[in-house]
Short mmCIF file of C-alpha atoms and ligand atoms in Angstrom, two decimals:
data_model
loop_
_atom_site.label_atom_id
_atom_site.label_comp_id
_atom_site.label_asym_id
_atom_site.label_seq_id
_atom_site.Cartn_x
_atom_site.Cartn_y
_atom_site.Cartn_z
CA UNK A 67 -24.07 38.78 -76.34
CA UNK A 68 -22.51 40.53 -73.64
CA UNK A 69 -23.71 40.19 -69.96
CA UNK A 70 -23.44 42.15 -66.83
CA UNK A 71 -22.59 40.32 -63.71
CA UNK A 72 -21.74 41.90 -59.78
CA UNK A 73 -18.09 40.89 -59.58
CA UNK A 74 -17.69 41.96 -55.96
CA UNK A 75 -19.77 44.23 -53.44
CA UNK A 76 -18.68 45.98 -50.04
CA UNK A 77 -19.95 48.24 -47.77
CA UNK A 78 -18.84 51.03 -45.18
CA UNK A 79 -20.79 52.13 -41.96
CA UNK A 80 -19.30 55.17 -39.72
CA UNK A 81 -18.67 55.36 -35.96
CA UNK A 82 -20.53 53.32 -33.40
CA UNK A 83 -24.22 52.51 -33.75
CA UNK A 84 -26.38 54.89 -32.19
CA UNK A 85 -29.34 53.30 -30.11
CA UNK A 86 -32.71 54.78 -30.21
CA UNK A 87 -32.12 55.68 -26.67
CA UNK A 88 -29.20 57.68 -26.95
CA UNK A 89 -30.33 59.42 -30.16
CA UNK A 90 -33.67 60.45 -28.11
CA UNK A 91 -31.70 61.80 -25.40
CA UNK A 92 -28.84 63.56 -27.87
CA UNK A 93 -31.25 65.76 -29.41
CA UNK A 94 -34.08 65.52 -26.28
CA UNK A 95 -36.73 63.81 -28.36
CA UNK A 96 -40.50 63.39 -27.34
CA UNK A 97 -40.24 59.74 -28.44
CA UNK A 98 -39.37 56.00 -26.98
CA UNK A 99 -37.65 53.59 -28.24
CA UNK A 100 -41.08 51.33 -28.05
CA UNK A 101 -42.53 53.79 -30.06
CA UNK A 102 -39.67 53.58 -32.66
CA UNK A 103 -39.07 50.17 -33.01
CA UNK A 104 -42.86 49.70 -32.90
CA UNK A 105 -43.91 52.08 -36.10
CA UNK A 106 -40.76 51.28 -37.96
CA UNK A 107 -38.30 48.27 -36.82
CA UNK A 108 -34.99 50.38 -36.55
CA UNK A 109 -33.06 49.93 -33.22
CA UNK A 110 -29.67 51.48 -34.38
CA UNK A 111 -28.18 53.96 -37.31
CA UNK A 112 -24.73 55.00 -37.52
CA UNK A 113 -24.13 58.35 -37.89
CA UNK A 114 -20.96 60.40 -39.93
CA UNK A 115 -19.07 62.33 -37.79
CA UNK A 116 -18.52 66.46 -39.17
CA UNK A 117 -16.90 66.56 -41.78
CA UNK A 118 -16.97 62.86 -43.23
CA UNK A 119 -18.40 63.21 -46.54
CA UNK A 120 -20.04 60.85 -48.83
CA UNK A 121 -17.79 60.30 -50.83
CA UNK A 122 -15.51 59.24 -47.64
CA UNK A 123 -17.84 56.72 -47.00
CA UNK A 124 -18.14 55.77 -50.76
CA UNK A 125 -13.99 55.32 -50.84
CA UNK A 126 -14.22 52.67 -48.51
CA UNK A 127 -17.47 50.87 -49.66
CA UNK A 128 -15.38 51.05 -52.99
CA UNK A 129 -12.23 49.68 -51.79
CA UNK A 130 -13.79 46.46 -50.29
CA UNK A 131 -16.28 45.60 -53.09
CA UNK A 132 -12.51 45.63 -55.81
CA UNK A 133 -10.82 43.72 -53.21
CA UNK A 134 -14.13 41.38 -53.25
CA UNK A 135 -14.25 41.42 -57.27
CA UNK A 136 -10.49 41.20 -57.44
CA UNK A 137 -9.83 44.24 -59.01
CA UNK A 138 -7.31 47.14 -58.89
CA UNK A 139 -8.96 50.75 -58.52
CA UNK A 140 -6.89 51.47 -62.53
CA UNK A 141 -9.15 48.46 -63.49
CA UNK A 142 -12.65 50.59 -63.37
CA UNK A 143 -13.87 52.51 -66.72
CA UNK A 144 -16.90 53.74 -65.27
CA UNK A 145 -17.78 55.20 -61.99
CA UNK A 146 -21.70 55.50 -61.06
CA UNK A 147 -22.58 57.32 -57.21
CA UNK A 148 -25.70 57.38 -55.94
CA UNK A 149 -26.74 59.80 -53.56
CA UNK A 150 -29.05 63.09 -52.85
CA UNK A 151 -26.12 63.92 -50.04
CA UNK A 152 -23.39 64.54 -52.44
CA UNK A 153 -20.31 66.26 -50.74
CA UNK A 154 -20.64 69.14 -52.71
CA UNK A 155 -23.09 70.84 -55.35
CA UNK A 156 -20.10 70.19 -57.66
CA UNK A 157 -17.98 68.55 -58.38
CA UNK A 158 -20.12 65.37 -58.14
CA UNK A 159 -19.36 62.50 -55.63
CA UNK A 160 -18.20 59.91 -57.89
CA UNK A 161 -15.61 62.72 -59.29
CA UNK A 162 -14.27 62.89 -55.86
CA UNK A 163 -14.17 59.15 -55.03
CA UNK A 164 -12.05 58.81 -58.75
CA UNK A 165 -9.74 61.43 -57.16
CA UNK A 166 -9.75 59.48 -53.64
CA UNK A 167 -8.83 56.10 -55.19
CA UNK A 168 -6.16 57.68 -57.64
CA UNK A 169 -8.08 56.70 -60.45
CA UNK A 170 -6.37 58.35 -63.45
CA UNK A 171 -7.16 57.04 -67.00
CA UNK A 172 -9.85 59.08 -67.24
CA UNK A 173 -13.10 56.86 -66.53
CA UNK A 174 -16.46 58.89 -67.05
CA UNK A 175 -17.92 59.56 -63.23
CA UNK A 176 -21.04 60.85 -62.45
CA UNK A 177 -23.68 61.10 -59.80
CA UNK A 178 -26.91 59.58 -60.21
CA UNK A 179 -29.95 61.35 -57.74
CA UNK A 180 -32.74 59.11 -57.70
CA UNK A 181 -33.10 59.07 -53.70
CA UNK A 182 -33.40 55.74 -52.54
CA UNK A 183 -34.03 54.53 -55.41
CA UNK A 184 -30.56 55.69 -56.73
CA UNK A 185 -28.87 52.60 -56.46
CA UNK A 186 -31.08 50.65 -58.40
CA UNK A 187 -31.50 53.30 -61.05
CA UNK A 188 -27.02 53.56 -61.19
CA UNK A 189 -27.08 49.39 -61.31
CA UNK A 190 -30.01 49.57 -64.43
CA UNK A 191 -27.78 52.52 -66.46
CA UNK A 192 -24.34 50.40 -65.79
CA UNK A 193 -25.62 47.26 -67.15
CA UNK A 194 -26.75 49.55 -69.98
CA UNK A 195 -23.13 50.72 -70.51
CA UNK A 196 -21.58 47.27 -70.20
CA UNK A 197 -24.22 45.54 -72.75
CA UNK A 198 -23.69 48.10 -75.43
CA UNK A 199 -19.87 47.38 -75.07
CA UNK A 200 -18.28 51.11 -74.44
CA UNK A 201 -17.48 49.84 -71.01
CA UNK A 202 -16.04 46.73 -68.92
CA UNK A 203 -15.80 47.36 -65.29
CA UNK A 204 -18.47 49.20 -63.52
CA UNK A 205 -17.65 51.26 -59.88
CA UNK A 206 -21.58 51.30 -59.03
CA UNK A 207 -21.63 53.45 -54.93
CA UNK A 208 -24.80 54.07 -53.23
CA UNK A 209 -23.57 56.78 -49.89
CA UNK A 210 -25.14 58.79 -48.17
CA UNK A 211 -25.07 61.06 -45.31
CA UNK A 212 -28.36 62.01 -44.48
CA UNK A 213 -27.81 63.08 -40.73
CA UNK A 214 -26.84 66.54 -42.51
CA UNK A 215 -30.35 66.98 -43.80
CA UNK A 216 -32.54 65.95 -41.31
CA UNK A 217 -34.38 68.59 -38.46
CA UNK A 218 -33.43 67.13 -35.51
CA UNK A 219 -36.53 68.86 -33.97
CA UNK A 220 -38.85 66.93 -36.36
CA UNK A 221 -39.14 63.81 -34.47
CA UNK A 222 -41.57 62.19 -37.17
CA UNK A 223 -38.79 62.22 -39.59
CA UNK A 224 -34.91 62.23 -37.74
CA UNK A 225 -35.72 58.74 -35.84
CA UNK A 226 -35.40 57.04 -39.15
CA UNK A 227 -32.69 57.83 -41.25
CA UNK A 228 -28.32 57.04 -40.97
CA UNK A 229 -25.62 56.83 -42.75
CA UNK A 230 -23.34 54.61 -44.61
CA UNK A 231 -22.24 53.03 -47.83
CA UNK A 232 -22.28 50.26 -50.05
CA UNK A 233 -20.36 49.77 -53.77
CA UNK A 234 -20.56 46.78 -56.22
CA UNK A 235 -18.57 46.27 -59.06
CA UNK A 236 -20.25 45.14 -62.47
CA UNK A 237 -18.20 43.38 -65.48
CA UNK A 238 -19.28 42.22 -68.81
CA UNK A 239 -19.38 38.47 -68.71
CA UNK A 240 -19.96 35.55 -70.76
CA UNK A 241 -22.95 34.51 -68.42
CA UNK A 242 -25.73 36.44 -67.17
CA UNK A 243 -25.83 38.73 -64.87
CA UNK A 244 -28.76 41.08 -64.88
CA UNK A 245 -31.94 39.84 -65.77
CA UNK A 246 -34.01 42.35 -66.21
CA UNK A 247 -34.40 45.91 -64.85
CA UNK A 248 -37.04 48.41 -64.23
CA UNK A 249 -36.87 52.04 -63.33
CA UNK A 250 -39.80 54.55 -63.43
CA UNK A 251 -40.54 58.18 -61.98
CA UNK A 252 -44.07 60.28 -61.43
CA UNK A 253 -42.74 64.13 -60.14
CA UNK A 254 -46.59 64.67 -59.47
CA UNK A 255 -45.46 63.23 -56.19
CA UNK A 256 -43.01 65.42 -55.31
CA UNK A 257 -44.45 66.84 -52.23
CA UNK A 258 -44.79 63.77 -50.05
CA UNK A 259 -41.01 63.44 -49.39
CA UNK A 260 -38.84 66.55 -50.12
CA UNK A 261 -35.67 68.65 -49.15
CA UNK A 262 -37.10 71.91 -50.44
CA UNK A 263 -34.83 73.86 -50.29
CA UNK A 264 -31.73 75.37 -52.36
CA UNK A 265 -28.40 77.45 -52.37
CA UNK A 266 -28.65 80.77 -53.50
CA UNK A 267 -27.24 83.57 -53.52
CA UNK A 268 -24.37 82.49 -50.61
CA UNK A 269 -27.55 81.38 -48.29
CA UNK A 270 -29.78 78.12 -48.21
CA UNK A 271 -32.75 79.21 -49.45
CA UNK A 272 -36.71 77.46 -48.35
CA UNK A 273 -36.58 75.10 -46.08
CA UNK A 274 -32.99 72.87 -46.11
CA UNK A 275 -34.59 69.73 -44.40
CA UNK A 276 -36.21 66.37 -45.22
CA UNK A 277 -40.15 67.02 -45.13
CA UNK A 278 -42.22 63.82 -45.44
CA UNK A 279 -45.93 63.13 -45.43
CA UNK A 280 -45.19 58.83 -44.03
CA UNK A 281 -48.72 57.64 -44.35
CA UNK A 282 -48.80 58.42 -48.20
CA UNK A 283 -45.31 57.17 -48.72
CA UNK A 284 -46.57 54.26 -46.97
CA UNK A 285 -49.39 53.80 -49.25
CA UNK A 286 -47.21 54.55 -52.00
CA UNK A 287 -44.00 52.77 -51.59
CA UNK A 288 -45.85 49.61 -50.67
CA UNK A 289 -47.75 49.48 -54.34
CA UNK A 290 -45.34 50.67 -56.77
CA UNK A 291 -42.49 48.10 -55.62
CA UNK A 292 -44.93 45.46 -55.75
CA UNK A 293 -45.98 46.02 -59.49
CA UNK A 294 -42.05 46.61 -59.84
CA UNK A 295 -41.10 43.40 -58.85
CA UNK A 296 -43.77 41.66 -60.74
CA UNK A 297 -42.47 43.75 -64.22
CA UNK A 298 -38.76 42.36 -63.42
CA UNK A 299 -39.88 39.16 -63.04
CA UNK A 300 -42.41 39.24 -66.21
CA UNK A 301 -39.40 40.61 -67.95
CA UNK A 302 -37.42 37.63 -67.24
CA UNK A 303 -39.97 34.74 -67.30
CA UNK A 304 -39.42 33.67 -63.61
CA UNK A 305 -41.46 33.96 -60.68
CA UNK A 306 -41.36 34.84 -57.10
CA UNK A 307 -40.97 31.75 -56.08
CA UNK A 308 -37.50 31.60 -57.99
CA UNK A 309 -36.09 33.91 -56.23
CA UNK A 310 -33.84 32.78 -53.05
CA UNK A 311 -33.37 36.78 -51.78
CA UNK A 312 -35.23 39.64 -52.00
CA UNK A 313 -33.36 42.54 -51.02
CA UNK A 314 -35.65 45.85 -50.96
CA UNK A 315 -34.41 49.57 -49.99
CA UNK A 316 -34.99 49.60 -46.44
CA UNK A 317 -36.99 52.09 -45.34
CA UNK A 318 -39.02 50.67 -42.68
CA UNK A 319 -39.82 46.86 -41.66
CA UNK A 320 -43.10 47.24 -42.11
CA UNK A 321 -42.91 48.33 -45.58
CA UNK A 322 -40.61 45.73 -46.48
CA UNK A 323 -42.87 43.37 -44.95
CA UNK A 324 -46.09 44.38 -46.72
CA UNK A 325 -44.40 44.59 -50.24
CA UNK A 326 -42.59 40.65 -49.63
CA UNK A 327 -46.27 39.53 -48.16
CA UNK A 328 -47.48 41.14 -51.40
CA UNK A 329 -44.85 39.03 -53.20
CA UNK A 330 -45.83 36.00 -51.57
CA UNK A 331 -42.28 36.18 -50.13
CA UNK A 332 -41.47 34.49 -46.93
CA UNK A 333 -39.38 36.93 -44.54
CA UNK A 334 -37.10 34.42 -44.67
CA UNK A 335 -36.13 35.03 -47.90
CA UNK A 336 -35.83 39.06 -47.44
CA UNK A 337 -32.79 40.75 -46.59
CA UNK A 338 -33.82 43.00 -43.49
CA UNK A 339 -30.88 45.12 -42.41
CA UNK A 340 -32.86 48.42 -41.51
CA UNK A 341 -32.72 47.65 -37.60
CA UNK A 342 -28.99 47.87 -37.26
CA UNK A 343 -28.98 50.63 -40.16
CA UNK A 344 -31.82 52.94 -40.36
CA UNK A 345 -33.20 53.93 -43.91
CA UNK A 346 -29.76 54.66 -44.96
CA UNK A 347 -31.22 56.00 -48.79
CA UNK A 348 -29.48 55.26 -51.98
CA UNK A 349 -26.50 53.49 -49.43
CA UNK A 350 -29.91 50.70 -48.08
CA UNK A 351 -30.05 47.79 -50.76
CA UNK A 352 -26.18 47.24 -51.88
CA UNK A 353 -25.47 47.31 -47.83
CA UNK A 354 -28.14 45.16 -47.44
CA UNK A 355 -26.65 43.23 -50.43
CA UNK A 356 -23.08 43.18 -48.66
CA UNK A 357 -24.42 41.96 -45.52
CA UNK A 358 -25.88 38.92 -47.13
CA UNK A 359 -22.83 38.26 -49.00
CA UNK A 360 -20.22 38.69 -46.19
CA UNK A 361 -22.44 36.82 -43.86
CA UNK A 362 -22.66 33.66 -46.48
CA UNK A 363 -26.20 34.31 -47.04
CA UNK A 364 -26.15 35.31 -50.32
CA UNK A 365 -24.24 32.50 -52.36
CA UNK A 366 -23.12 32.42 -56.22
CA UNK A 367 -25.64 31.00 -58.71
CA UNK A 368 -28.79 32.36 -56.82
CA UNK A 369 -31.50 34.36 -57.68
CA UNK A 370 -31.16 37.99 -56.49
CA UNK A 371 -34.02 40.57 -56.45
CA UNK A 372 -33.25 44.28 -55.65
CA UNK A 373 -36.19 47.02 -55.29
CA UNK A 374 -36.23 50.56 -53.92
CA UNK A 375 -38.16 53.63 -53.96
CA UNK A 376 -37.70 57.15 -52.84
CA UNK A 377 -38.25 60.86 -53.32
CA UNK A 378 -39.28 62.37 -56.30
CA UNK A 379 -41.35 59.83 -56.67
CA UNK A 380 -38.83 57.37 -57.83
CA UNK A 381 -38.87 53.49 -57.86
CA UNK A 382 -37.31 50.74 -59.45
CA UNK A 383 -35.87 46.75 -59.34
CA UNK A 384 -33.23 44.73 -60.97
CA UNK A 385 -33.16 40.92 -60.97
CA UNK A 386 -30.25 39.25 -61.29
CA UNK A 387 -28.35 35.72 -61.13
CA UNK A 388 -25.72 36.54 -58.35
N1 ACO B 204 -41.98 59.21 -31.50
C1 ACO B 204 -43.18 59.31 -30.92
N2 ACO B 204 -44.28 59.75 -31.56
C2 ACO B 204 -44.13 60.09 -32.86
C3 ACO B 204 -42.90 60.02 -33.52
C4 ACO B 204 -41.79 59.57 -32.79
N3 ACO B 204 -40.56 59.45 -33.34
N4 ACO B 204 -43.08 60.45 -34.79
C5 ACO B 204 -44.37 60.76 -34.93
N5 ACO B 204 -45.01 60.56 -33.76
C6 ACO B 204 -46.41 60.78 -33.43
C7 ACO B 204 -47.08 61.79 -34.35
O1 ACO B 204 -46.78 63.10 -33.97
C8 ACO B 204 -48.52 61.43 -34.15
O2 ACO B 204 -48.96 62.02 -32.95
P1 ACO B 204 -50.45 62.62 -32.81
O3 ACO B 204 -51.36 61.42 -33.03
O4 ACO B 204 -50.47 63.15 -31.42
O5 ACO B 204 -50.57 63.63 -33.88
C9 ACO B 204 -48.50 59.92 -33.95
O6 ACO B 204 -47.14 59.59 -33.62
C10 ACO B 204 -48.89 59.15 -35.17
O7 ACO B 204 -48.23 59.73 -36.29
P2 ACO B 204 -48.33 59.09 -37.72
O8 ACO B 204 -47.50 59.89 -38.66
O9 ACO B 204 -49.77 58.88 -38.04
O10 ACO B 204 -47.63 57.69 -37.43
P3 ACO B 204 -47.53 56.44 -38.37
O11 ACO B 204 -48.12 55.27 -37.76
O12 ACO B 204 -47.95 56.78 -39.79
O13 ACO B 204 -45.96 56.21 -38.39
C11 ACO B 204 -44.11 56.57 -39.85
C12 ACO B 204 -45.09 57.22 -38.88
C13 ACO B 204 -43.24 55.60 -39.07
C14 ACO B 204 -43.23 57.67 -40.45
C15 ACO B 204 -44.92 55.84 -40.94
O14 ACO B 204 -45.86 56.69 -41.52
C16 ACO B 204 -44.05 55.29 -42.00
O15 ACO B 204 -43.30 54.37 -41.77
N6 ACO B 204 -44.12 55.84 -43.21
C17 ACO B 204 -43.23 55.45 -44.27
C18 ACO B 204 -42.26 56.53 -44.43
C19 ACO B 204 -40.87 56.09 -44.61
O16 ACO B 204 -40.46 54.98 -44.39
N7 ACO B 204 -40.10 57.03 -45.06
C20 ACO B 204 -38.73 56.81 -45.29
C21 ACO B 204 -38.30 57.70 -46.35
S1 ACO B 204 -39.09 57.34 -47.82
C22 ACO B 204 -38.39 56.06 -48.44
O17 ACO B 204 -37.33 55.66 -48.07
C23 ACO B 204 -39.10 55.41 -49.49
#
């Protein structure tokens, strides 16, 4: 049988952090940072400067997690970007990160928009394409550069968001890998957390910023990655207590800490980046991932479980042996 395993991961976040402080003041913000870090546990995001693109911020995410995994950019056969902040309507990202890392023999690349969800959706179909056998070596990007869709007037919604990037690379293997993997959607939901807007006609069209209603993505969030988890973990025959990280999309500490309370997690065994990185969107988990890696967290052999949810609504978890 073949298995998927994470050969390598990396990650990419632009410019300087940018304190609550200084982002109140940049855009002149009724808000504190008490308030902020309060209501949602983010201190500093890092924010793309014009004109770096996604897929900029994919390239170098990329680069780090084949240097991690060993692997030369000619190696990859498939090529897998989330993000709802692609550079451009087309081409997609991941075409434009194949171009960026002179990737030439022709490797299918596509763009997978899920929200923040997206990365765990890309990791589910890429273990798909390695276990049927068409493919061997995985490019799997979450990036993002949501500073370009938020209303900087909207101070319930611009606080919370940045940008940045994280990649893994999957191979077939011998040895598991993936576990198990879940992904679901319910579009009823659709108008809690939106962009709704479009291009047409040479003009964006409705309204071209992130809209959210937070108390019923609270609500929301909190339940479905819960019963997510428990699915993955039903699907493999393990339990919580098996599993040495949890490593959700990180929207907001609190959520985080309600779903691995829910889990009967300890925080101690949760990944928490989202104070240094905002609710970075598709980009959150395999940064989050990276970070535990590169910081000798994360260690070969354990038990790695991966959960996000986002827009649309979207929301799904992979378990894996790391
Ligand atoms: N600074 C100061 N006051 C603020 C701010 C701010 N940045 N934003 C909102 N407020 C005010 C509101 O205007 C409101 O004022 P009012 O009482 O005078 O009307 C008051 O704070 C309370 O507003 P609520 O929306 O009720 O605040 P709440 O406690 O629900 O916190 C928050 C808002 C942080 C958005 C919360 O609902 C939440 O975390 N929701 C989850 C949403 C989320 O994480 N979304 C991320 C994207 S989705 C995803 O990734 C899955």
């Amino acid at each position: 049988m073949i298995h998927t395993r994470i050969s390598g991961t990396g990650s990419y976040l632009p410019g300087e952090p940018v304190s609550n402080a200084a982002l109140i003041a940049a855009h002149g913000l009724d808000s504190s940072d008490e308030w902020i870090v309060e209501r949602t546990g983010i201190r500093n995001r890092h924010l793309a400067a014009p004109g770096v693109t996604s897929s900029d911020l994919a390239l170098e995410a990329s680069r780090r997690a084949l240097q991690a995994a060993g692997r030369q950019p000619g190696d990859v056969d498939l090529i897998i970007v989330a993000t709802s902040t692609p550079d451009y309507v087309f081409p997609s990202a991941a075409a434009l990160l194949q171009s960026k890392l002179g990737i030439t023999n022709g490797a299918p690349a596509f763009d997978v928009q899920a929200v923040c969800s997206g990365f765990v959706y890309a990791v589910t179909i890429a273990e798909k394409f390695i276990r049927s056998g068409s493919h061997k070596c995985a490019l799997v990007v979450g990036a993002e550069v949501f500073s370009r869709i938020l209303d900087w007037k909207d101070r319930g919604t611009c606080v919370l968001f940045g940008d940045g990037a994280g990649a893994v690379v999957m191979e077939a293997s011998a040895e598991p890998g993936i576990l198990a993997s879940a992904f679901h959607a319910d579009g009823s939901h659709h108008g809690i957390l939106s962009v709704p807007g479009q291009v047409c006609g040479g003009v964006a069209t409705g309204d071209p910023f992130l809209r959210m209603d937070g108390q019923a993505v609270f609500k929301f969030a909190v339940k479905v990655l819960a019963d997510v988890a428990s699915e993955v973990l039903t699907a493999a025959d393990m339990t919580a207590a098996q599993v040495d990280w949890l490593i959700p999309h990180q929207a907001n500490v609190r959520i985080l800490q309600a779903t691995a309370k829910r889990l009967h997690i300890p925080a101690e065994r949760c990944i928490v980046t989202v104070a240094d990185h905002g609710n970075t969107s598709a980009a959150s988990i395999p940064l989050a991932l990276d970070e535990g890696v590169r910081s000798g967290r994360i260690r070969r052999g354990q038990h790695l479980l991966l959960e996000g949810v986002g827009g649309g609504f979207t929301w799904g978890a992979t378990l894996l042996r790391f």
